[in-house]
Short mmCIF file of C-alpha atoms in Angstrom, two decimals:
data_model
loop_
_atom_site.label_atom_id
_atom_site.label_comp_id
_atom_site.label_asym_id
_atom_site.label_seq_id
_atom_site.Cartn_x
_atom_site.Cartn_y
_atom_site.Cartn_z
CA GLY S 265 14.77 54.53 0.30
CA ASP S 266 11.28 55.48 0.08
CA THR S 267 8.65 52.83 -1.65
CA GLU S 268 5.29 53.39 -3.07
CA ILE S 269 2.67 51.31 -3.71
CA SER S 270 -0.09 52.58 -5.64
CA GLY S 271 -3.57 51.14 -7.03
CA THR S 272 -6.73 51.18 -6.97
CA PHE S 273 -7.62 51.44 -3.07
CA THR S 274 -10.04 52.12 -0.86
CA VAL S 275 -9.14 53.64 2.47
CA ASP S 276 -9.87 50.70 4.49
CA GLU S 277 -8.45 48.35 2.31
CA ALA S 278 -4.90 50.81 2.05
CA LYS S 279 -5.23 50.90 5.93
CA ALA S 280 -5.19 46.73 5.88
CA LEU S 281 -2.67 46.60 3.83
CA ALA S 282 -0.78 48.37 5.27
CA ALA S 283 -1.36 46.71 9.02
CA VAL S 284 -0.32 43.43 6.89
CA LEU S 285 3.30 45.34 6.01
CA GLN S 286 3.37 46.57 9.36
CA SER S 287 3.11 43.05 10.53
CA GLY S 288 5.82 42.07 8.95
CA ALA S 289 8.45 44.30 10.47
CA MET S 290 8.01 43.09 14.30
CA PRO S 291 11.13 41.93 14.92
CA ALA S 292 11.05 38.19 15.21
CA GLN S 293 14.45 35.76 16.27
CA ILE S 294 14.46 32.95 14.69
CA GLU S 295 16.14 29.78 16.22
CA ILE S 296 17.58 26.75 13.91
CA ASP S 297 16.83 23.53 15.14
CA GLU S 298 18.34 21.28 12.09
CA SER S 299 19.85 22.49 8.49
CA ARG S 300 20.59 19.65 6.59
CA VAL S 301 21.90 20.17 2.96
CA VAL S 302 21.19 16.92 0.23
CA GLY S 303 23.24 16.92 -2.63
CA PRO S 304 21.76 15.20 -5.62
CA THR S 305 24.32 12.12 -5.40
CA LEU S 306 23.53 11.67 -2.12
CA GLY S 307 19.61 12.06 -2.81
CA GLN S 308 19.93 9.34 -5.40
CA GLU S 309 22.61 7.16 -2.82
CA SER S 310 19.08 7.29 -0.43
CA LEU S 311 16.48 6.76 -3.12
CA ASP S 312 18.61 3.49 -4.47
CA GLN S 313 18.91 2.23 -0.94
CA GLY S 314 15.17 2.43 -0.18
CA LEU S 315 14.71 0.35 -3.31
CA LEU S 316 17.28 -2.23 -2.60
CA ALA S 317 15.66 -2.19 0.77
CA GLY S 318 12.43 -2.77 -0.76
CA LEU S 319 13.34 -5.71 -2.94
CA ILE S 320 15.20 -7.48 0.47
CA GLY S 321 11.72 -6.92 2.01
CA LEU S 322 10.21 -8.74 -0.56
CA ALA S 323 12.80 -11.18 -0.92
CA PHE S 324 12.31 -12.43 2.71
CA VAL S 325 8.57 -12.01 2.64
CA ALA S 326 8.27 -14.62 -0.48
CA ALA S 327 10.52 -16.81 1.06
CA PHE S 328 8.20 -16.88 4.70
CA MET S 329 5.11 -17.70 2.63
CA ALA S 330 6.79 -20.14 0.09
CA LEU S 331 8.32 -21.83 3.49
CA TYR S 332 4.76 -21.61 5.49
CA TYR S 333 2.44 -22.09 3.13
CA ARG S 334 3.70 -24.07 0.37
CA GLY S 335 1.88 -23.75 -2.68
CA LEU S 336 -0.37 -21.04 -1.76
CA GLY S 337 2.56 -19.64 -0.88
CA VAL S 338 4.31 -19.70 -4.56
CA LEU S 339 0.71 -17.94 -5.86
CA SER S 340 1.44 -15.47 -3.31
CA TRP S 341 4.33 -14.92 -5.58
CA PHE S 342 2.59 -14.55 -8.51
CA SER S 343 0.19 -12.37 -6.48
CA LEU S 344 2.57 -10.16 -5.45
CA ALA S 345 4.42 -9.91 -8.87
CA LEU S 346 1.04 -9.22 -10.45
CA TYR S 347 0.66 -6.64 -8.10
CA ALA S 348 4.13 -5.01 -8.42
CA VAL S 349 3.76 -5.16 -12.60
CA ILE S 350 0.21 -3.46 -12.00
CA PHE S 351 1.98 -0.91 -9.72
CA GLY S 352 4.94 -0.18 -11.50
CA GLY S 353 2.70 0.43 -14.43
CA VAL S 354 0.16 2.79 -12.34
CA LEU S 355 3.45 4.63 -11.27
CA ALA S 356 5.27 4.75 -14.90
CA VAL S 357 2.04 6.69 -16.67
CA LEU S 358 1.63 9.12 -13.53
CA SER S 359 5.50 9.40 -13.94
CA SER S 360 4.92 10.39 -17.29
CA LEU S 361 2.39 12.69 -17.38
CA GLY S 362 3.84 14.44 -14.84
CA ILE S 363 1.56 13.87 -11.65
CA PHE S 364 4.13 11.49 -9.52
CA SER S 365 7.95 11.25 -9.22
CA MET S 366 9.86 9.29 -7.26
CA THR S 367 10.97 10.16 -3.92
CA LEU S 368 11.99 8.46 -0.51
CA PRO S 369 8.79 9.06 1.60
CA GLY S 370 7.20 7.27 -1.68
CA VAL S 371 9.49 4.51 -1.59
CA ALA S 372 8.86 4.26 2.48
CA GLY S 373 5.02 4.31 1.24
CA ILE S 374 5.65 1.09 -1.79
CA ILE S 375 7.35 -0.95 1.10
CA LEU S 376 4.51 -0.98 3.43
CA THR S 377 2.04 -1.52 0.77
CA ILE S 378 4.09 -4.91 -0.01
CA GLY S 379 3.53 -5.97 3.58
CA VAL S 380 -0.56 -4.88 3.14
CA ALA S 381 -0.40 -6.94 0.17
CA ALA S 382 1.03 -10.02 1.37
CA ASP S 383 -1.53 -9.67 4.55
CA THR S 384 -4.58 -9.91 1.88
CA SER S 385 -2.83 -13.19 0.91
CA ILE S 386 -2.40 -14.35 4.45
CA LEU S 387 -6.14 -13.67 4.99
CA ILE S 388 -7.31 -15.54 2.31
CA PHE S 389 -4.91 -18.53 3.19
CA GLU S 390 -5.68 -18.91 6.57
CA ARG S 391 -9.28 -18.15 6.62
CA LEU S 392 -9.26 -21.18 4.11
CA LYS S 393 -7.37 -23.10 6.59
CA GLU S 394 -9.92 -22.75 9.15
CA GLU S 395 -13.13 -23.47 6.92
CA VAL S 396 -11.34 -27.40 6.02
CA GLU S 397 -10.16 -27.94 9.51
CA ALA S 398 -14.14 -26.92 10.35
CA GLY S 399 -14.93 -30.01 8.18
CA LYS S 400 -15.93 -28.39 5.10
CA THR S 401 -15.25 -29.61 1.65
CA TYR S 402 -12.23 -27.34 -0.66
CA ARG S 403 -14.72 -26.34 -2.76
CA SER S 404 -16.97 -25.01 -0.23
CA ALA S 405 -14.54 -23.67 2.00
CA ALA S 406 -12.52 -21.77 -0.71
CA LYS S 407 -15.76 -19.95 -1.84
CA SER S 408 -16.58 -18.75 1.52
CA GLY S 409 -13.18 -18.63 2.78
CA VAL S 410 -12.40 -16.16 0.14
CA ARG S 411 -15.18 -14.20 -0.03
CA HIS S 412 -14.95 -13.68 3.96
CA ALA S 413 -11.70 -12.98 3.80
CA ILE S 414 -11.96 -10.30 1.01
CA ALA S 415 -14.41 -8.85 3.21
CA THR S 416 -12.12 -8.29 6.10
CA SER S 417 -9.44 -7.14 4.08
CA ILE S 418 -11.39 -4.31 2.72
CA ASP S 419 -12.28 -3.57 6.28
CA ALA S 420 -9.18 -3.51 7.05
CA ASP S 421 -7.56 -1.64 3.94
CA VAL S 422 -10.93 1.24 4.53
CA VAL S 423 -9.11 1.96 7.52
CA THR S 424 -5.76 1.96 6.36
CA LEU S 425 -7.02 4.13 3.28
CA VAL S 426 -8.78 6.62 5.15
CA SER S 427 -5.50 7.95 7.09
CA ALA S 428 -3.79 7.87 3.90
CA LEU S 429 -6.19 9.88 2.31
CA ALA S 430 -6.30 12.31 5.63
CA LEU S 431 -2.55 12.49 4.94
CA TRP S 432 -2.63 13.16 1.38
CA PHE S 433 -4.90 16.18 1.67
CA LEU S 434 -3.91 18.04 4.95
CA ALA S 435 0.59 17.10 4.72
CA ILE S 436 2.35 19.09 3.13
CA GLY S 437 5.74 18.23 1.70
CA PRO S 438 7.46 14.77 1.22
CA VAL S 439 4.51 12.90 3.13
CA LYS S 440 2.24 13.26 0.20
CA GLY S 441 4.82 11.08 -1.44
CA PHE S 442 4.39 8.42 1.27
CA ALA S 443 0.60 8.92 1.50
CA PHE S 444 -0.10 8.93 -2.72
CA THR S 445 2.02 5.39 -2.98
CA LEU S 446 0.18 3.66 -0.11
CA ILE S 447 -2.46 5.19 -1.52
CA ILE S 448 -2.57 3.37 -4.79
CA GLY S 449 -0.98 0.21 -3.43
CA ILE S 450 -4.21 -0.11 -1.19
CA ILE S 451 -6.29 0.27 -4.25
CA ILE S 452 -4.18 -2.26 -6.18
CA ASP S 453 -4.10 -5.05 -3.38
CA LEU S 454 -8.16 -4.90 -3.52
CA VAL S 455 -8.04 -5.61 -7.45
CA VAL S 456 -5.45 -8.22 -6.79
CA ALA S 457 -6.82 -9.98 -4.15
CA ILE S 458 -11.01 -9.79 -5.68
CA LEU S 459 -9.15 -10.95 -10.08
CA PHE S 460 -6.81 -12.84 -9.31
CA THR S 461 -5.70 -14.65 -5.72
CA GLY S 462 -9.22 -15.68 -4.51
CA PRO S 463 -10.34 -17.06 -8.02
CA ILE S 464 -7.30 -18.61 -8.37
CA VAL S 465 -7.32 -20.56 -4.61
CA ARG S 466 -11.16 -21.77 -5.67
CA ILE S 467 -9.66 -23.12 -9.31
CA LEU S 468 -7.35 -25.05 -6.71
CA ALA S 469 -9.84 -25.95 -4.55
CA GLU S 470 -11.70 -27.44 -7.10
CA GLY S 471 -9.09 -30.23 -7.95
CA PRO S 472 -5.05 -29.84 -7.53
CA MET S 473 -5.39 -29.21 -3.74
CA THR S 474 -7.96 -32.42 -2.70
CA LYS S 475 -5.76 -34.44 -4.42
CA THR S 476 -2.38 -33.54 -2.58
CA PRO S 477 -3.26 -30.96 0.58
CA ALA S 478 -0.07 -31.40 2.01
CA LEU S 479 1.58 -29.47 -1.02
CA TYR S 480 -0.32 -26.75 0.34
CA GLY S 481 -0.31 -26.62 3.81
CA MET S 482 -3.95 -28.15 4.01
CA LYS S 483 -4.77 -30.92 6.26
CA GLY S 484 -8.08 -33.22 5.17
CA GLY S 485 -10.89 -32.11 4.56
CA GLY S 486 -14.62 -32.63 5.63
CA GLN S 487 -17.61 -33.89 3.25
CA ARG S 488 -20.04 -31.24 4.64
CA GLY S 489 -20.67 -29.07 1.72
#
């Protein structure tokens, strides 16, 4: 029943170690608020349901964008598809390197970033419509509208990114998975907006949009440059 710890301790170090051990032996009563055991089958089912919810949410977003923005809404489909491909590729690479593993909070982060990506497209489309309604030509409206919309999106995404980084560095456990996918999604959203959605809107404003404005949910178009 005797225990001995040996080593090259000084007197002060031995007293400090003894104090730590004695404090750990203090009586304490633990009250269990909740206890839950999740088996591998239930965990997989929850993950599958989360992914299904994400696909259903994506379908609703795509339908809304097409109905409200018409041709521009269809453009958002390609933006979201490109976003999903890049996102999936990044997660696959990180998973193969052992850096990331999919969890239910991670799926929640992915679903949230779908809304963030759609919101960026909406900012671009709405700013374009406002510029056209103000009397600018489609070309001029596309140049200034895309620039200002992306700048606004960057401001909003940076705020969310700071919050996600705080969760990543300060939180523990599953919350880190949520923060990680949110961080990756925000970065990819900005890349897609700057390198794909914005340039395509400018290209459409050069010709197709001026010929069939109603097809893109637009009304008229002034003559000021």
